[in-house]
Short mmCIF file of C-alpha atoms in Angstrom, two decimals:
data_model
loop_
_atom_site.label_atom_id
_atom_site.label_comp_id
_atom_site.label_asym_id
_atom_site.label_seq_id
_atom_site.Cartn_x
_atom_site.Cartn_y
_atom_site.Cartn_z
CA ASP A 598 -14.49 -10.38 3.22
CA THR A 599 -11.71 -7.85 2.64
CA GLU A 600 -9.51 -10.09 0.52
CA VAL A 601 -7.70 -9.16 -2.65
CA THR A 602 -5.98 -12.09 -4.34
CA GLN A 603 -3.02 -11.96 -6.71
CA THR A 604 -1.36 -14.57 -8.89
CA PRO A 605 1.31 -15.66 -9.30
CA LYS A 606 3.06 -15.13 -5.98
CA HIS A 607 6.47 -15.20 -7.66
CA LEU A 608 7.45 -14.70 -11.32
CA VAL A 609 10.83 -14.91 -13.02
CA MET A 610 10.97 -13.81 -16.64
CA GLY A 611 13.47 -12.94 -19.32
CA MET A 612 13.54 -9.61 -21.10
CA THR A 613 11.93 -11.10 -24.23
CA ASN A 614 9.09 -12.88 -22.43
CA LYS A 615 5.43 -11.91 -22.25
CA LYS A 616 3.68 -12.59 -18.96
CA SER A 617 0.60 -11.40 -17.07
CA LEU A 618 -0.16 -10.63 -13.45
CA LYS A 619 -3.68 -11.20 -12.20
CA CYS A 620 -5.72 -9.61 -9.43
CA GLU A 621 -9.22 -10.39 -8.17
CA GLN A 622 -11.57 -8.92 -5.58
CA HIS A 623 -15.17 -9.72 -4.67
CA MET A 624 -15.89 -6.80 -2.35
CA GLY A 625 -17.87 -4.86 -4.96
CA HIS A 626 -15.17 -2.19 -5.08
CA ARG A 627 -15.34 0.00 -8.18
CA ALA A 628 -11.75 1.22 -8.03
CA MET A 629 -8.75 -1.02 -8.63
CA TYR A 630 -5.08 -0.09 -8.59
CA TRP A 631 -1.64 -1.33 -9.61
CA TYR A 632 1.38 -0.31 -7.56
CA LYS A 633 5.10 -1.05 -7.88
CA GLN A 634 7.18 -1.33 -4.73
CA LYS A 635 10.96 -1.46 -4.50
CA ALA A 636 12.72 -2.78 -1.42
CA LYS A 637 12.47 -0.53 1.66
CA LYS A 638 10.35 2.02 -0.22
CA PRO A 639 6.61 2.80 -0.08
CA PRO A 640 4.38 1.64 -2.96
CA GLU A 641 4.37 3.79 -6.10
CA LEU A 642 1.09 4.16 -7.99
CA MET A 643 1.09 2.92 -11.59
CA PHE A 644 -2.55 2.74 -12.75
CA VAL A 645 -6.05 3.44 -11.44
CA TYR A 646 -9.21 1.89 -12.83
CA SER A 647 -12.53 3.44 -11.93
CA TYR A 648 -15.71 1.64 -12.96
CA GLU A 649 -13.61 -0.55 -15.25
CA LYS A 650 -12.16 2.43 -17.11
CA LEU A 651 -8.54 3.52 -16.91
CA SER A 652 -8.63 6.84 -15.06
CA ILE A 653 -5.00 7.39 -14.08
CA ASN A 654 -1.75 6.34 -15.74
CA GLU A 655 1.22 7.64 -13.79
CA SER A 656 3.45 7.92 -16.88
CA VAL A 657 4.15 4.19 -16.84
CA PRO A 658 6.22 2.79 -19.77
CA SER A 659 4.20 1.01 -22.44
CA ARG A 660 5.90 -2.30 -21.66
CA PHE A 661 3.33 -2.42 -18.82
CA SER A 662 -0.21 -2.77 -20.15
CA PRO A 663 -3.17 -2.90 -17.73
CA GLU A 664 -6.52 -4.47 -18.46
CA CYS A 665 -9.78 -4.60 -16.51
CA PRO A 666 -11.97 -7.37 -18.01
CA ASN A 667 -14.76 -6.82 -15.45
CA SER A 668 -15.42 -5.20 -12.10
CA SER A 669 -13.72 -8.01 -10.16
CA LEU A 670 -10.61 -8.60 -12.24
CA LEU A 671 -7.52 -6.58 -13.03
CA ASN A 672 -4.59 -7.76 -15.13
CA LEU A 673 -1.15 -6.33 -15.82
CA HIS A 674 0.43 -7.53 -19.04
CA LEU A 675 4.21 -7.45 -19.17
CA HIS A 676 6.35 -7.41 -22.32
CA ALA A 677 10.02 -6.65 -22.95
CA LEU A 678 10.73 -5.71 -19.36
CA GLN A 679 14.09 -4.56 -18.06
CA PRO A 680 15.98 -5.85 -15.02
CA GLU A 681 15.21 -2.58 -13.20
CA ASP A 682 11.51 -3.50 -13.41
CA SER A 683 12.14 -6.22 -10.84
CA ALA A 684 9.98 -5.34 -7.83
CA LEU A 685 6.94 -6.32 -5.78
CA TYR A 686 3.79 -5.55 -7.78
CA LEU A 687 0.76 -4.83 -5.64
CA CYS A 688 -2.89 -4.72 -6.57
CA ALA A 689 -5.39 -2.85 -4.43
CA SER A 690 -9.11 -2.15 -4.51
CA GLY A 691 -11.36 0.38 -2.82
CA ARG A 692 -14.66 2.27 -2.88
CA LEU A 693 -13.18 5.38 -4.54
CA THR A 694 -13.67 7.40 -1.35
CA ASP A 695 -11.00 6.29 1.06
CA THR A 696 -9.51 3.01 2.20
CA GLN A 697 -7.65 0.76 -0.22
CA TYR A 698 -7.17 -2.94 0.46
CA PHE A 699 -4.01 -4.53 -0.87
CA GLY A 700 -3.33 -7.99 -2.21
CA PRO A 701 -0.30 -10.06 -1.16
CA GLY A 702 1.69 -8.96 -4.21
CA THR A 703 3.65 -10.64 -6.99
CA ARG A 704 7.42 -10.74 -6.58
CA LEU A 705 8.75 -10.16 -10.12
CA THR A 706 12.33 -10.83 -11.14
CA VAL A 707 13.46 -9.86 -14.64
CA LEU A 708 16.66 -11.55 -15.80
CA THR B 1466 1.83 17.66 -4.68
CA GLN B 1467 0.75 16.48 -1.25
CA LEU B 1468 3.62 15.24 0.89
CA LEU B 1469 3.39 12.99 3.90
CA GLU B 1470 6.43 12.93 6.17
CA GLN B 1471 6.79 9.90 8.39
CA SER B 1472 9.19 9.61 11.31
CA PRO B 1473 11.28 7.94 12.46
CA GLN B 1474 12.45 6.08 9.37
CA PHE B 1475 13.89 3.25 11.45
CA LEU B 1476 13.32 2.17 15.03
CA SER B 1477 14.98 -0.68 16.91
CA ILE B 1478 13.67 -1.37 20.42
CA GLN B 1479 13.54 -4.12 23.03
CA GLU B 1480 10.43 -6.17 23.63
CA GLY B 1481 8.19 -4.50 26.21
CA GLU B 1482 9.10 -0.91 25.29
CA ASN B 1483 6.64 1.68 24.02
CA LEU B 1484 7.01 3.63 20.78
CA THR B 1485 5.30 6.29 18.70
CA VAL B 1486 5.41 6.80 14.94
CA TYR B 1487 4.42 10.14 13.44
CA CYS B 1488 2.91 11.10 10.10
CA ASN B 1489 2.80 14.82 9.25
CA SER B 1490 1.73 17.00 6.35
CA SER B 1491 0.96 20.62 5.55
CA SER B 1492 -2.12 19.43 3.64
CA VAL B 1493 -5.55 18.54 4.95
CA PHE B 1494 -6.67 15.01 4.19
CA SER B 1495 -10.15 13.52 4.03
CA SER B 1496 -8.94 10.30 5.66
CA LEU B 1497 -5.75 8.57 6.70
CA GLN B 1498 -4.84 4.91 6.83
CA TRP B 1499 -2.14 3.00 8.68
CA TYR B 1500 -0.79 -0.22 7.20
CA ARG B 1501 1.70 -2.82 8.40
CA GLN B 1502 3.77 -4.71 5.86
CA GLU B 1503 6.06 -7.70 6.19
CA PRO B 1504 8.85 -8.42 3.65
CA GLY B 1505 7.51 -9.82 0.39
CA GLU B 1506 3.88 -9.34 1.41
CA GLY B 1507 1.28 -6.70 0.69
CA PRO B 1508 0.41 -3.93 3.18
CA VAL B 1509 -2.27 -4.99 5.67
CA LEU B 1510 -4.74 -2.34 6.76
CA LEU B 1511 -4.64 -1.56 10.49
CA VAL B 1512 -7.03 1.38 10.70
CA THR B 1513 -8.71 4.23 8.84
CA VAL B 1514 -9.28 7.56 10.62
CA VAL B 1515 -11.56 10.20 9.13
CA THR B 1516 -12.59 12.66 11.87
CA GLY B 1517 -10.27 15.36 13.25
CA GLY B 1518 -9.24 14.48 16.80
CA GLU B 1519 -10.33 10.87 16.38
CA VAL B 1520 -8.63 8.21 18.51
CA LYS B 1521 -8.89 4.52 17.67
CA LYS B 1522 -7.49 1.58 19.60
CA LEU B 1523 -6.57 -1.84 18.27
CA LYS B 1524 -5.32 -3.96 21.19
CA ARG B 1525 -1.91 -2.45 22.06
CA LEU B 1526 -2.02 0.03 19.14
CA THR B 1527 -3.48 3.53 19.53
CA PHE B 1528 -4.07 5.71 16.47
CA GLN B 1529 -4.79 9.42 16.57
CA PHE B 1530 -5.84 11.81 13.80
CA GLY B 1531 -4.92 15.45 14.40
CA ASP B 1532 -7.65 18.02 14.98
CA ALA B 1533 -6.84 19.73 11.68
CA ARG B 1534 -6.60 16.39 9.83
CA LYS B 1535 -3.01 17.14 8.79
CA ASP B 1536 -1.18 14.67 11.00
CA SER B 1537 -1.50 11.33 12.72
CA SER B 1538 0.34 9.16 15.20
CA LEU B 1539 0.58 5.46 15.95
CA HIS B 1540 1.50 4.45 19.49
CA ILE B 1541 2.40 0.87 20.38
CA THR B 1542 2.39 -0.15 24.04
CA ALA B 1543 4.59 -2.99 25.28
CA ALA B 1544 5.94 -3.91 21.85
CA GLN B 1545 6.27 -7.57 20.93
CA THR B 1546 8.57 -9.27 18.41
CA GLY B 1547 5.52 -9.90 16.25
CA ASP B 1548 5.13 -6.13 15.81
CA THR B 1549 8.29 -6.08 13.68
CA GLY B 1550 7.60 -4.79 10.18
CA LEU B 1551 7.23 -1.75 7.95
CA TYR B 1552 4.54 0.69 9.09
CA LEU B 1553 3.08 2.92 6.40
CA CYS B 1554 0.75 5.87 6.74
CA ALA B 1555 -1.26 6.81 3.67
CA ALA B 1556 -3.73 9.63 3.20
CA SER B 1557 -6.56 10.20 0.76
CA ASN B 1558 -7.28 13.47 -0.99
CA ASN B 1559 -10.79 14.86 -1.30
CA ALA B 1560 -11.29 12.94 -4.55
CA GLY B 1561 -10.49 9.83 -2.57
CA ASN B 1562 -9.15 7.82 -5.45
CA MET B 1563 -5.44 8.26 -4.78
CA LEU B 1564 -3.29 7.57 -1.75
CA THR B 1565 -0.24 9.57 -0.74
CA PHE B 1566 2.16 7.37 1.19
CA GLY B 1567 4.59 8.35 3.88
CA GLY B 1568 8.14 7.06 3.55
CA GLY B 1569 7.52 4.26 6.03
CA THR B 1570 8.90 3.36 9.46
CA ARG B 1571 10.85 0.15 9.71
CA LEU B 1572 10.32 -1.25 13.22
CA MET B 1573 12.44 -4.00 14.70
CA VAL B 1574 11.48 -5.38 18.10
CA LYS B 1575 14.22 -7.47 19.66
CA PRO B 1576 13.52 -10.22 22.20
#
């Protein structure tokens, strides 16, 4: 099983809303990632969790807040987003050594 | 900063034609992945190559990792309309916990 699941599939929110994106994997991977992808561009790394600890934050604004409740779950809490934050948000997991497996993504629209 | 240059950026061909996509860098990578992505979906892993000179085949797709582990190619034989999508190469550093993405190749196969 190489499946990473993400919910919701689509999300529309206003700039004053608080929402959360969820990601789950049951492959025993100890690294989990959040990426942001704009149209026709490759994914851009936001956060890396290694053994449930935040190991890399790629200078992401504080309106994005990641959380790793356990080794299978990864959340991204959203608050006071801007319209330019609209994008496809991808979660990925891996064994820390090479291949990353991506989820289907959450299409976020900020009004 | 490790850069991964992918070419061509865009390719439009007729069904049945062959094509090759290239991924080049001046850096040595521990492994390299190829992904295929459809609009609004997450990247789907096609292959991981780890050994210099390695060649892997996946039906009509042939992947090659350069001898020096600095470059890779993806060759598609007799392209089909279902091959249409964004092809991404991504390489891991020695730490393995971060991927460097190429800029992507947008392939359109016309019937």
